[in-house]
Amino acid sequence: MLAPALHEVRQRLANAALAARRPAPQLLAVAKAQPATAVAELAAAGQRAFGENYVQEAAAKQTQLATLPDLPELEWHLIGHLQSNKARDAAVLFDWVQTLDRTGLVAALARHRPADRAPLNVLIQVNIDDETSKHGCEPGAMTALAQAIAAEPRLRLRGLMVIPAPHADIEDRRPAFARARALFEALRGQHPHADTLSMGMSDDCAIAIAEGATMVRVGTALFGARTGKPHHP
Ligand SMILES: *Cc1c(COP(=O)(O)O)cnc(C)c1O
């Protein structure tokens, strides 16, 4: 029964975009801790882009999904922290890596991207204001990282991804979204083909859209609360 939730979320995104006079953002369905059957159900309802936090969990789910008949072609995004020793698997299993946050990953992902596949789409994850998080590059490191990515033919720099600090009052997250938008504009000054600003989740996607998100990552509002545990490697 996920189709009504998908419809409702799409409606919410469209309304937020309309209110902000912006194009409707892409919807990434965050499938962490959800079974393959739930992914298949959303796919049948028309959703194509899915996000996973763990490389192993994505691999297991993709294997299960491959046994289903009539599954449409899906687009997989890694949205969880990428350990260097998982770069090889990530370069094979995903169409997008949204969490590239250090130069060490650039060559590893490029080297392991299969030659018969399109270049791997990547977003630079920027630590926009959450000092408690170890993940994401410093805003000042974005430019050098972008240059390193742009120099790799097997990678395609598509933009930025941010996760603001989880202030309880979601209005308090707005300044971080606005800063991310400014950084994204700076990135586009040097890399005009960068077209994706990934920010906003179930509870704060309307604010993220108002501040310029072109992609929102939504889990709970689509699938309901996560009851299972995500796979920890
Ligand atoms: C879990 C997760 C989401 C989705 O969060 P919800 O609150 O369930 O919508 C989005 N982005 C990242 C990076 C996540 O880990």
mmCIF file with all atom_site columns, C-alpha atoms in Angstrom, residues 82-173:
data_model
loop_
_atom_site.group_PDB
_atom_site.id
_atom_site.type_symbol
_atom_site.label_atom_id
_atom_site.label_alt_id
_atom_site.label_comp_id
_atom_site.label_asym_id
_atom_site.label_entity_id
_atom_site.label_seq_id
_atom_site.pdbx_PDB_ins_code
_atom_site.Cartn_x
_atom_site.Cartn_y
_atom_site.Cartn_z
_atom_site.occupancy
_atom_site.B_iso_or_equiv
_atom_site.pdbx_formal_charge
_atom_site.auth_seq_id
_atom_site.auth_comp_id
_atom_site.auth_asym_id
_atom_site.auth_atom_id
_atom_site.pdbx_PDB_model_num
ATOM 1  C CA . LEU A 1 82  ? 31.589 5.504  2.021   1.00 0.00 ? 82  LEU A CA 1
ATOM 2  C CA . GLN A 1 83  ? 34.546 3.682  3.538   1.00 0.00 ? 83  GLN A CA 1
ATOM 3  C CA . SER A 1 84  ? 37.548 3.459  1.233   1.00 0.00 ? 84  SER A CA 1
ATOM 4  C CA . ASN A 1 85  ? 37.538 -0.339 1.272   1.00 0.00 ? 85  ASN A CA 1
ATOM 5  C CA . LYS A 1 86  ? 33.991 -0.279 -0.148  1.00 0.00 ? 86  LYS A CA 1
ATOM 6  C CA . ALA A 1 87  ? 34.767 2.043  -3.056  1.00 0.00 ? 87  ALA A CA 1
ATOM 7  C CA . ARG A 1 88  ? 35.140 -0.821 -5.518  1.00 0.00 ? 88  ARG A CA 1
ATOM 8  C CA . ASP A 1 89  ? 31.716 -2.279 -4.709  1.00 0.00 ? 89  ASP A CA 1
ATOM 9  C CA . ALA A 1 90  ? 30.105 1.157  -4.646  1.00 0.00 ? 90  ALA A CA 1
ATOM 10 C CA . ALA A 1 91  ? 31.448 1.971  -8.121  1.00 0.00 ? 91  ALA A CA 1
ATOM 11 C CA . VAL A 1 92  ? 29.736 -1.142 -9.458  1.00 0.00 ? 92  VAL A CA 1
ATOM 12 C CA . LEU A 1 93  ? 26.465 -1.205 -7.498  1.00 0.00 ? 93  LEU A CA 1
ATOM 13 C CA . PHE A 1 94  ? 25.446 2.430  -7.737  1.00 0.00 ? 94  PHE A CA 1
ATOM 14 C CA . ASP A 1 95  ? 24.574 4.924  -10.452 1.00 0.00 ? 95  ASP A CA 1
ATOM 15 C CA . TRP A 1 96  ? 25.225 7.839  -8.120  1.00 0.00 ? 96  TRP A CA 1
ATOM 16 C CA . VAL A 1 97  ? 27.485 8.294  -5.085  1.00 0.00 ? 97  VAL A CA 1
ATOM 17 C CA . GLN A 1 98  ? 26.227 11.294 -3.095  1.00 0.00 ? 98  GLN A CA 1
ATOM 18 C CA . THR A 1 99  ? 28.796 11.075 -0.324  1.00 0.00 ? 99  THR A CA 1
ATOM 19 C CA . LEU A 1 100 ? 32.120 11.770 -1.970  1.00 0.00 ? 100 LEU A CA 1
ATOM 20 C CA . ASP A 1 101 ? 33.838 13.828 0.717   1.00 0.00 ? 101 ASP A CA 1
ATOM 21 C CA . ARG A 1 102 ? 37.587 13.324 0.312   1.00 0.00 ? 102 ARG A CA 1
ATOM 22 C CA . THR A 1 103 ? 40.145 13.140 -2.477  1.00 0.00 ? 103 THR A CA 1
ATOM 23 C CA . GLY A 1 104 ? 41.124 9.573  -1.603  1.00 0.00 ? 104 GLY A CA 1
ATOM 24 C CA . LEU A 1 105 ? 37.788 8.346  -2.930  1.00 0.00 ? 105 LEU A CA 1
ATOM 25 C CA . VAL A 1 106 ? 38.074 10.057 -6.308  1.00 0.00 ? 106 VAL A CA 1
ATOM 26 C CA . ALA A 1 107 ? 40.685 7.816  -7.912  1.00 0.00 ? 107 ALA A CA 1
ATOM 27 C CA . ALA A 1 108 ? 39.290 4.700  -6.235  1.00 0.00 ? 108 ALA A CA 1
ATOM 28 C CA . LEU A 1 109 ? 35.782 5.242  -7.594  1.00 0.00 ? 109 LEU A CA 1
ATOM 29 C CA . ALA A 1 110 ? 37.094 6.184  -11.038 1.00 0.00 ? 110 ALA A CA 1
ATOM 30 C CA . ARG A 1 111 ? 39.368 3.154  -11.244 1.00 0.00 ? 111 ARG A CA 1
ATOM 31 C CA . HIS A 1 112 ? 36.646 0.713  -10.320 1.00 0.00 ? 112 HIS A CA 1
ATOM 32 C CA . ARG A 1 113 ? 33.835 2.124  -12.429 1.00 0.00 ? 113 ARG A CA 1
ATOM 33 C CA . PRO A 1 114 ? 33.222 -0.605 -15.050 1.00 0.00 ? 114 PRO A CA 1
ATOM 34 C CA . ALA A 1 115 ? 34.215 0.473  -18.553 1.00 0.00 ? 115 ALA A CA 1
ATOM 35 C CA . ASP A 1 116 ? 30.920 -0.689 -20.055 1.00 0.00 ? 116 ASP A CA 1
ATOM 36 C CA . ARG A 1 117 ? 28.854 1.561  -17.783 1.00 0.00 ? 117 ARG A CA 1
ATOM 37 C CA . ALA A 1 118 ? 28.097 5.259  -18.014 1.00 0.00 ? 118 ALA A CA 1
ATOM 38 C CA . PRO A 1 119 ? 30.370 7.426  -15.862 1.00 0.00 ? 119 PRO A CA 1
ATOM 39 C CA . LEU A 1 120 ? 29.486 7.324  -12.165 1.00 0.00 ? 120 LEU A CA 1
ATOM 40 C CA . ASN A 1 121 ? 27.478 10.376 -11.110 1.00 0.00 ? 121 ASN A CA 1
ATOM 41 C CA . VAL A 1 122 ? 28.888 11.937 -7.976  1.00 0.00 ? 122 VAL A CA 1
ATOM 42 C CA . LEU A 1 123 ? 27.852 14.600 -5.504  1.00 0.00 ? 123 LEU A CA 1
ATOM 43 C CA . ILE A 1 124 ? 30.281 16.203 -3.112  1.00 0.00 ? 124 ILE A CA 1
ATOM 44 C CA . GLN A 1 125 ? 29.014 15.862 0.437   1.00 0.00 ? 125 GLN A CA 1
ATOM 45 C CA . VAL A 1 126 ? 29.718 19.089 2.280   1.00 0.00 ? 126 VAL A CA 1
ATOM 46 C CA . ASN A 1 127 ? 29.608 19.321 6.054   1.00 0.00 ? 127 ASN A CA 1
ATOM 47 C CA . ILE A 1 128 ? 27.500 22.451 6.014   1.00 0.00 ? 128 ILE A CA 1
ATOM 48 C CA . ASP A 1 129 ? 27.138 23.055 9.749   1.00 0.00 ? 129 ASP A CA 1
ATOM 49 C CA . ASP A 1 130 ? 27.143 19.865 11.757  1.00 0.00 ? 130 ASP A CA 1
ATOM 50 C CA . GLU A 1 131 ? 30.353 19.900 13.721  1.00 0.00 ? 131 GLU A CA 1
ATOM 51 C CA . THR A 1 132 ? 29.355 16.683 15.449  1.00 0.00 ? 132 THR A CA 1
ATOM 52 C CA . SER A 1 133 ? 29.440 14.846 12.129  1.00 0.00 ? 133 SER A CA 1
ATOM 53 C CA . LYS A 1 134 ? 32.724 13.505 10.850  1.00 0.00 ? 134 LYS A CA 1
ATOM 54 C CA . HIS A 1 135 ? 31.330 13.200 7.360   1.00 0.00 ? 135 HIS A CA 1
ATOM 55 C CA . GLY A 1 136 ? 31.327 15.692 4.523   1.00 0.00 ? 136 GLY A CA 1
ATOM 56 C CA . CYS A 1 137 ? 34.197 17.910 3.438   1.00 0.00 ? 137 CYS A CA 1
ATOM 57 C CA . GLU A 1 138 ? 34.766 21.382 4.804   1.00 0.00 ? 138 GLU A CA 1
ATOM 58 C CA . PRO A 1 139 ? 33.086 23.990 2.584   1.00 0.00 ? 139 PRO A CA 1
ATOM 59 C CA . GLY A 1 140 ? 36.540 25.376 1.806   1.00 0.00 ? 140 GLY A CA 1
ATOM 60 C CA . ALA A 1 141 ? 37.636 22.014 0.392   1.00 0.00 ? 141 ALA A CA 1
ATOM 61 C CA . MET A 1 142 ? 34.852 21.848 -2.180  1.00 0.00 ? 142 MET A CA 1
ATOM 62 C CA . THR A 1 143 ? 36.652 23.582 -5.036  1.00 0.00 ? 143 THR A CA 1
ATOM 63 C CA . ALA A 1 144 ? 39.718 21.339 -5.008  1.00 0.00 ? 144 ALA A CA 1
ATOM 64 C CA . LEU A 1 145 ? 37.585 18.234 -4.691  1.00 0.00 ? 145 LEU A CA 1
ATOM 65 C CA . ALA A 1 146 ? 35.433 19.356 -7.614  1.00 0.00 ? 146 ALA A CA 1
ATOM 66 C CA . GLN A 1 147 ? 38.527 19.836 -9.771  1.00 0.00 ? 147 GLN A CA 1
ATOM 67 C CA . ALA A 1 148 ? 39.795 16.364 -8.916  1.00 0.00 ? 148 ALA A CA 1
ATOM 68 C CA . ILE A 1 149 ? 36.437 14.832 -9.859  1.00 0.00 ? 149 ILE A CA 1
ATOM 69 C CA . ALA A 1 150 ? 36.156 16.818 -13.083 1.00 0.00 ? 150 ALA A CA 1
ATOM 70 C CA . ALA A 1 151 ? 39.558 15.482 -14.165 1.00 0.00 ? 151 ALA A CA 1
ATOM 71 C CA . GLU A 1 152 ? 38.286 11.875 -14.062 1.00 0.00 ? 152 GLU A CA 1
ATOM 72 C CA . PRO A 1 153 ? 36.502 10.760 -17.246 1.00 0.00 ? 153 PRO A CA 1
ATOM 73 C CA . ARG A 1 154 ? 34.865 7.851  -15.383 1.00 0.00 ? 154 ARG A CA 1
ATOM 74 C CA . LEU A 1 155 ? 33.182 10.246 -12.932 1.00 0.00 ? 155 LEU A CA 1
ATOM 75 C CA . ARG A 1 156 ? 30.596 12.915 -13.609 1.00 0.00 ? 156 ARG A CA 1
ATOM 76 C CA . LEU A 1 157 ? 30.350 15.775 -11.149 1.00 0.00 ? 157 LEU A CA 1
ATOM 77 C CA . ARG A 1 158 ? 26.645 16.499 -10.662 1.00 0.00 ? 158 ARG A CA 1
ATOM 78 C CA . GLY A 1 159 ? 26.611 18.779 -7.621  1.00 0.00 ? 159 GLY A CA 1
ATOM 79 C CA . LEU A 1 160 ? 26.387 18.805 -3.837  1.00 0.00 ? 160 LEU A CA 1
ATOM 80 C CA . MET A 1 161 ? 24.731 16.889 -1.031  1.00 0.00 ? 161 MET A CA 1
ATOM 81 C CA . VAL A 1 162 ? 24.257 18.187 2.515   1.00 0.00 ? 162 VAL A CA 1
ATOM 82 C CA . ILE A 1 163 ? 22.760 16.988 5.783   1.00 0.00 ? 163 ILE A CA 1
ATOM 83 C CA . PRO A 1 164 ? 22.255 19.949 8.126   1.00 0.00 ? 164 PRO A CA 1
ATOM 84 C CA . ALA A 1 165 ? 22.519 19.509 11.866  1.00 0.00 ? 165 ALA A CA 1
ATOM 85 C CA . PRO A 1 166 ? 19.215 18.021 13.050  1.00 0.00 ? 166 PRO A CA 1
ATOM 86 C CA . HIS A 1 167 ? 17.878 21.047 14.946  1.00 0.00 ? 167 HIS A CA 1
ATOM 87 C CA . ALA A 1 168 ? 14.581 20.105 16.583  1.00 0.00 ? 168 ALA A CA 1
ATOM 88 C CA . ASP A 1 169 ? 12.957 23.243 15.207  1.00 0.00 ? 169 ASP A CA 1
ATOM 89 C CA . ILE A 1 170 ? 13.260 22.642 11.488  1.00 0.00 ? 170 ILE A CA 1
ATOM 90 C CA . GLU A 1 171 ? 13.205 26.397 10.796  1.00 0.00 ? 171 GLU A CA 1
ATOM 91 C CA . ASP A 1 172 ? 16.634 26.451 12.414  1.00 0.00 ? 172 ASP A CA 1
ATOM 92 C CA . ARG A 1 173 ? 17.918 24.308 9.529   1.00 0.00 ? 173 ARG A CA 1
#
